[in-house]
Short mmCIF file of C-alpha atoms in Angstrom, two decimals:
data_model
loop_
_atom_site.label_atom_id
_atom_site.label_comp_id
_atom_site.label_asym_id
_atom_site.label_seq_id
_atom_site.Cartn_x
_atom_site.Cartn_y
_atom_site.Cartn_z
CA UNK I 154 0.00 0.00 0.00
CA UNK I 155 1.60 3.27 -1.00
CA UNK I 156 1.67 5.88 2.10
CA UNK I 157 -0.28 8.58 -0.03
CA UNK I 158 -3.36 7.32 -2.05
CA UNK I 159 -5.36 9.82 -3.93
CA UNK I 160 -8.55 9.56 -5.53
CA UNK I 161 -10.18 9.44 -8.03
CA UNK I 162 -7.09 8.78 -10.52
CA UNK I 163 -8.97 9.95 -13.30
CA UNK I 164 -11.92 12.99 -13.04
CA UNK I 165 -14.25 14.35 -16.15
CA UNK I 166 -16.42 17.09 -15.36
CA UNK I 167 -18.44 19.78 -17.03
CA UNK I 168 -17.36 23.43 -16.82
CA UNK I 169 -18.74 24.84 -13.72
CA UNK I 170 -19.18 21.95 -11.36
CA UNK I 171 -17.60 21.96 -7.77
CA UNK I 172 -14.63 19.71 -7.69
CA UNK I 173 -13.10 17.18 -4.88
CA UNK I 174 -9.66 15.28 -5.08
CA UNK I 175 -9.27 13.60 -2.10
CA UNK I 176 -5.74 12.16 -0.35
CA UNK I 177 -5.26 10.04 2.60
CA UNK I 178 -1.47 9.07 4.18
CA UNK I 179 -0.30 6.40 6.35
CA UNK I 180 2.51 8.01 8.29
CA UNK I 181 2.95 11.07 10.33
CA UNK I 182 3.40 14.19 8.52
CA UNK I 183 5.30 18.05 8.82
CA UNK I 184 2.89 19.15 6.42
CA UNK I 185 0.92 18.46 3.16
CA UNK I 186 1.47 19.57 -0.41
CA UNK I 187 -1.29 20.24 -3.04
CA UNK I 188 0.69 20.63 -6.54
CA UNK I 189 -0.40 20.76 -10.13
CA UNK I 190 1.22 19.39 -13.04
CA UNK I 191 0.00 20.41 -16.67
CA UNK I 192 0.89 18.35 -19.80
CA UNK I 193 4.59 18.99 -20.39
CA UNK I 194 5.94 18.35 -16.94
CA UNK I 195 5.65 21.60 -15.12
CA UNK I 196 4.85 20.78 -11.59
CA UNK I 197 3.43 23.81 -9.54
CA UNK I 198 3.14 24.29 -5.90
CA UNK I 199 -0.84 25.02 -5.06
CA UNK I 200 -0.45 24.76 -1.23
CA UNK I 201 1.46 23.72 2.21
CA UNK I 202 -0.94 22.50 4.79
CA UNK I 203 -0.20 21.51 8.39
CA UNK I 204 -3.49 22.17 9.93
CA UNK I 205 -6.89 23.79 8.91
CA UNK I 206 -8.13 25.26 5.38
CA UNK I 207 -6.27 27.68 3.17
CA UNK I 208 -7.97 29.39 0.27
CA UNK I 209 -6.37 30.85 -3.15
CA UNK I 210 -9.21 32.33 -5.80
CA UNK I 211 -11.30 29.29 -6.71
CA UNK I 212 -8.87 26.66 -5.13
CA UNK I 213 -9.39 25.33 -1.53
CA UNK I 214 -7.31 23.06 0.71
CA UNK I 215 -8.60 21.10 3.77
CA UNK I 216 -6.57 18.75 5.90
CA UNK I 217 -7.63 16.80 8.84
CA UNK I 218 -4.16 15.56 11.04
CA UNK I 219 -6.37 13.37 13.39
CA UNK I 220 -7.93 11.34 10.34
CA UNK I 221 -4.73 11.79 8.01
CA UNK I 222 -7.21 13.16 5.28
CA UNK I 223 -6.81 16.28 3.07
CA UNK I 224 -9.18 17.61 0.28
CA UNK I 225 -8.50 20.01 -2.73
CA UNK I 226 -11.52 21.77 -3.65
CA UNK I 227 -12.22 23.40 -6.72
CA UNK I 228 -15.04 25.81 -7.68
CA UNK I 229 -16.74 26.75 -10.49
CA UNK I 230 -14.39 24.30 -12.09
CA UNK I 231 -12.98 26.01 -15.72
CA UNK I 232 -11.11 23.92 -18.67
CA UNK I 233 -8.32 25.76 -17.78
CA UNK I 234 -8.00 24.07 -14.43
CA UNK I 235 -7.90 20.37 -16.45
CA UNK I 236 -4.37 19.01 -15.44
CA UNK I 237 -3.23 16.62 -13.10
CA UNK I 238 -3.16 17.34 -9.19
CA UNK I 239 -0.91 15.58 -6.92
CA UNK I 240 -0.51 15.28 -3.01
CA UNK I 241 2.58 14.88 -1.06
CA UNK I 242 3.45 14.54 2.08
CA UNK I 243 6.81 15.50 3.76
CA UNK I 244 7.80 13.58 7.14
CA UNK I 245 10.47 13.99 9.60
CA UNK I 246 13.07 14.01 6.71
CA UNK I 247 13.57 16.58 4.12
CA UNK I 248 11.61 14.16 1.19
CA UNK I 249 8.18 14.45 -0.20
CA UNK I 250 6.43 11.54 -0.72
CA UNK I 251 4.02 12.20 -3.76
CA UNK I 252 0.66 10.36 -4.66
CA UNK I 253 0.09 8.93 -8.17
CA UNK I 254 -2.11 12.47 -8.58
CA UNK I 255 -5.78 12.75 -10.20
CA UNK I 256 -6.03 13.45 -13.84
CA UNK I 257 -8.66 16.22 -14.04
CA UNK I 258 -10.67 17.07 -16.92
CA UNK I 259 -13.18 19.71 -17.11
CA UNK I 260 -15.35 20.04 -20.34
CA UNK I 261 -16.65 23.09 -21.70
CA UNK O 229 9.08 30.58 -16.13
CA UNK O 230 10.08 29.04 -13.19
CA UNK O 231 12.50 30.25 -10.29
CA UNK O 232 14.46 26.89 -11.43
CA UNK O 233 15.87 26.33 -15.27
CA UNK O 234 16.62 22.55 -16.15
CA UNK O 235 18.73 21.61 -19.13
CA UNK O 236 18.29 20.09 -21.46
CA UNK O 237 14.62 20.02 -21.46
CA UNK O 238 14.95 16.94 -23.63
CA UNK O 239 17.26 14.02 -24.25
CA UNK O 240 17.22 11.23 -26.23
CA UNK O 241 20.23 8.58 -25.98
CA UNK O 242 21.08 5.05 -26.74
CA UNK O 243 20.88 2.31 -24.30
CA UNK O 244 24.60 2.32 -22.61
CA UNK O 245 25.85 6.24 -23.31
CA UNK O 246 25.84 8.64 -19.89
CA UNK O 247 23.83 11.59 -19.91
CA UNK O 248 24.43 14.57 -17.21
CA UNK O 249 21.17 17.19 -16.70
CA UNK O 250 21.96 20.43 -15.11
CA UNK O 251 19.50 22.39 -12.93
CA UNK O 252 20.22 26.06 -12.09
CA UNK O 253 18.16 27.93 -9.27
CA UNK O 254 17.58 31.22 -10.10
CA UNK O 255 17.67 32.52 -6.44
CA UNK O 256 19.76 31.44 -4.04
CA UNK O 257 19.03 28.51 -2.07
CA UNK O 258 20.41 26.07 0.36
CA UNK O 259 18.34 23.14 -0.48
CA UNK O 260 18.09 21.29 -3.34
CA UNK O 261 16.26 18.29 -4.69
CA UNK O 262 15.80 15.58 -7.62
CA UNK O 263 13.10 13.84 -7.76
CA UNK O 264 12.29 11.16 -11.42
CA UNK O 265 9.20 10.91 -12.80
CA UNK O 266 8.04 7.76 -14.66
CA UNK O 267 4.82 7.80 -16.99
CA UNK O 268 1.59 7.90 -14.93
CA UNK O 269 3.30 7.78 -11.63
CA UNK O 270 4.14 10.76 -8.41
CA UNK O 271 7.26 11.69 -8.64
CA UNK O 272 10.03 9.69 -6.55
CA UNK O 273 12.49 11.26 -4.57
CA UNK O 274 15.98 11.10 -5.42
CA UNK O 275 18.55 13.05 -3.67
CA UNK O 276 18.96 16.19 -1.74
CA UNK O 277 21.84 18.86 -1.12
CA UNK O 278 22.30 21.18 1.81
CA UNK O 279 24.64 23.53 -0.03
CA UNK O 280 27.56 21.07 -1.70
CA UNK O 281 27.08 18.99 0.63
CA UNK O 282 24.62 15.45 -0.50
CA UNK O 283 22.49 14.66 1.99
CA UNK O 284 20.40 12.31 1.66
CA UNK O 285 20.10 9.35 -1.19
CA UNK O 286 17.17 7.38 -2.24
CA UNK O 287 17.70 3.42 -3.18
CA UNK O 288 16.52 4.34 -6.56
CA UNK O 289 19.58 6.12 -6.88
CA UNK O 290 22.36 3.37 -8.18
CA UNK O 291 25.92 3.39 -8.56
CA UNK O 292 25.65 4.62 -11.63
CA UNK O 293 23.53 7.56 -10.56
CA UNK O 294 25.66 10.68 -8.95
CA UNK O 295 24.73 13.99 -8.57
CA UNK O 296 27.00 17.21 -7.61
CA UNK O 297 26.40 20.77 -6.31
CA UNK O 298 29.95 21.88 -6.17
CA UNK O 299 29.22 25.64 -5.55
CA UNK O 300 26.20 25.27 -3.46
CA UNK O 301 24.14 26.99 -6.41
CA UNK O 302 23.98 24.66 -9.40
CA UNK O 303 23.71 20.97 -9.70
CA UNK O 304 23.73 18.69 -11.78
CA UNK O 305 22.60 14.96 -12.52
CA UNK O 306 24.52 12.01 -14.11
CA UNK O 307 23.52 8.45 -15.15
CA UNK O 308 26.19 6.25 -16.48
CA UNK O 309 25.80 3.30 -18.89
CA UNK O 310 22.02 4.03 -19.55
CA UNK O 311 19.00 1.37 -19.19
CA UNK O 312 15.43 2.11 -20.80
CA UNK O 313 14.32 1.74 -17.24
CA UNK O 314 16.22 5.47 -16.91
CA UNK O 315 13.59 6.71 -19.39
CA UNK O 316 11.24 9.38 -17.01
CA UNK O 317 11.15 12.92 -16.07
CA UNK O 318 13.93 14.00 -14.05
CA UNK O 319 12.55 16.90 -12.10
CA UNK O 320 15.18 19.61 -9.82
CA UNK O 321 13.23 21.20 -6.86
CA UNK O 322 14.17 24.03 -4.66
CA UNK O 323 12.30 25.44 -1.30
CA UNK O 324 9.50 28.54 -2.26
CA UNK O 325 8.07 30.70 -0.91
CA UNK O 326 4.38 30.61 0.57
CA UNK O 327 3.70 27.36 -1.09
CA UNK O 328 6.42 24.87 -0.44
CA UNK O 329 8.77 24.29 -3.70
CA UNK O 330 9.31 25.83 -6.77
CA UNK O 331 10.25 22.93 -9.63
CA UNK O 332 11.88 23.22 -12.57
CA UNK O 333 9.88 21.90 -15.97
CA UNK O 334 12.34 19.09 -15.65
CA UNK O 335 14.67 17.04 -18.09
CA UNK O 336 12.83 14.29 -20.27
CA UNK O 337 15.05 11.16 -20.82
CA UNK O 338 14.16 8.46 -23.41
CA UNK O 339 16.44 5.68 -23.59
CA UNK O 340 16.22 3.93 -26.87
#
């Protein structure tokens, strides 16, 4: 079992609809990374959770320590936002530990 | 653009030649980090400098893996005799600012 799962793996949705990725981890954490990667490789950082909610425009970030659960909402989901989203986790050590990500598609 | 600039951003080579990638930071930082990408799959960890010095290594990372960081600015990333299982994205990381790391667009490697 990997130590960060993420699901779905793969999301379609239509243009407008409220999104949810969801990740849960299996070890103790420092803090929790939200990160998007479009087609082409570029991998950018979304958020750094430890605790709580953060907000950025649309984009919102939930984690819960006690159940090692986060969430990474979008809203009013645009095709623009299509790319893949991935969670990782960094523990004691400097690493991240990434999950496999969810391939998000929004249709116009 | 990103704070970090990997080169090349693509290489092709045949099974058994060594390749080097280079990733340059545009700001300076004391940590730095590769991490390989394979098709469908998180990225993996690889290594990790604290200035020149090479922290910490992953078990992905054989003997004929080495990176460097000889200044404490740039680094850069060698494989040595080639495998198609070396074929990924090799992806150079540095700490941001509000929201963790800033990553380069990373270095493609087929191995044919």
């Amino acid at each position: 079992k990997n130590e960060v799962e993420q699901s779905p793996q793969n999301l379609t949705a239509q243009e407008g609809e409220f999104i949810t990725i969801n990740c849960s981890y299996s070890v103790g954490i420092s803090a929790l990374h939200w990160l998007q990667q479009h087609p082409g490789g570029g991998i950018v950082s979304l958020f750094m959770l430890s605790s709580g909610k953060k907000k950025h425009g649309r984009l919102i970030a939930t984690i819960n320590i006690q159940e090692k659960h986060s969430s990474l909402h979008i809203t009013a989901s645009h095709p623009r936002d299509s790319a893949v989203y991935i969670c990782a986790v960094k523990s004691g050590n400097e690493k991240l530990t990434f999950g496999t990500g969810t391939r998000l598609t929004i249709i116009p | 653009d990103t704070g970090v600039s990997q080169d090349p951003r693509h290489k092709i080579t045949k099974r058994g030649q060594n390749v080097t990638f280079r990733c340059d930071p545009i700001s300076e930082h004391n940590r730095l980090y590769w991490y390989r990408q394979t098709l469908g799959q998180g990225p993996e960890f690889l290594t990790y400098f604290q200035n020149e010095a090479q922290l910490e290594k992953s078990r992905l990372l054989s003997d004929r893996f080495s990176a460097e960081r000889p200044k404490g600015s740039f680094s850069t990333l060698e494989i040595q005799r080639t495998e198609q299982g070396d074929s990924a994205m090799y992806l150079c990381a540095t700490p941001g600012e509000d929201y963790g790391y800033t990553f380069g667009s990373g270095t493609r490697l087929t191995v044919v």
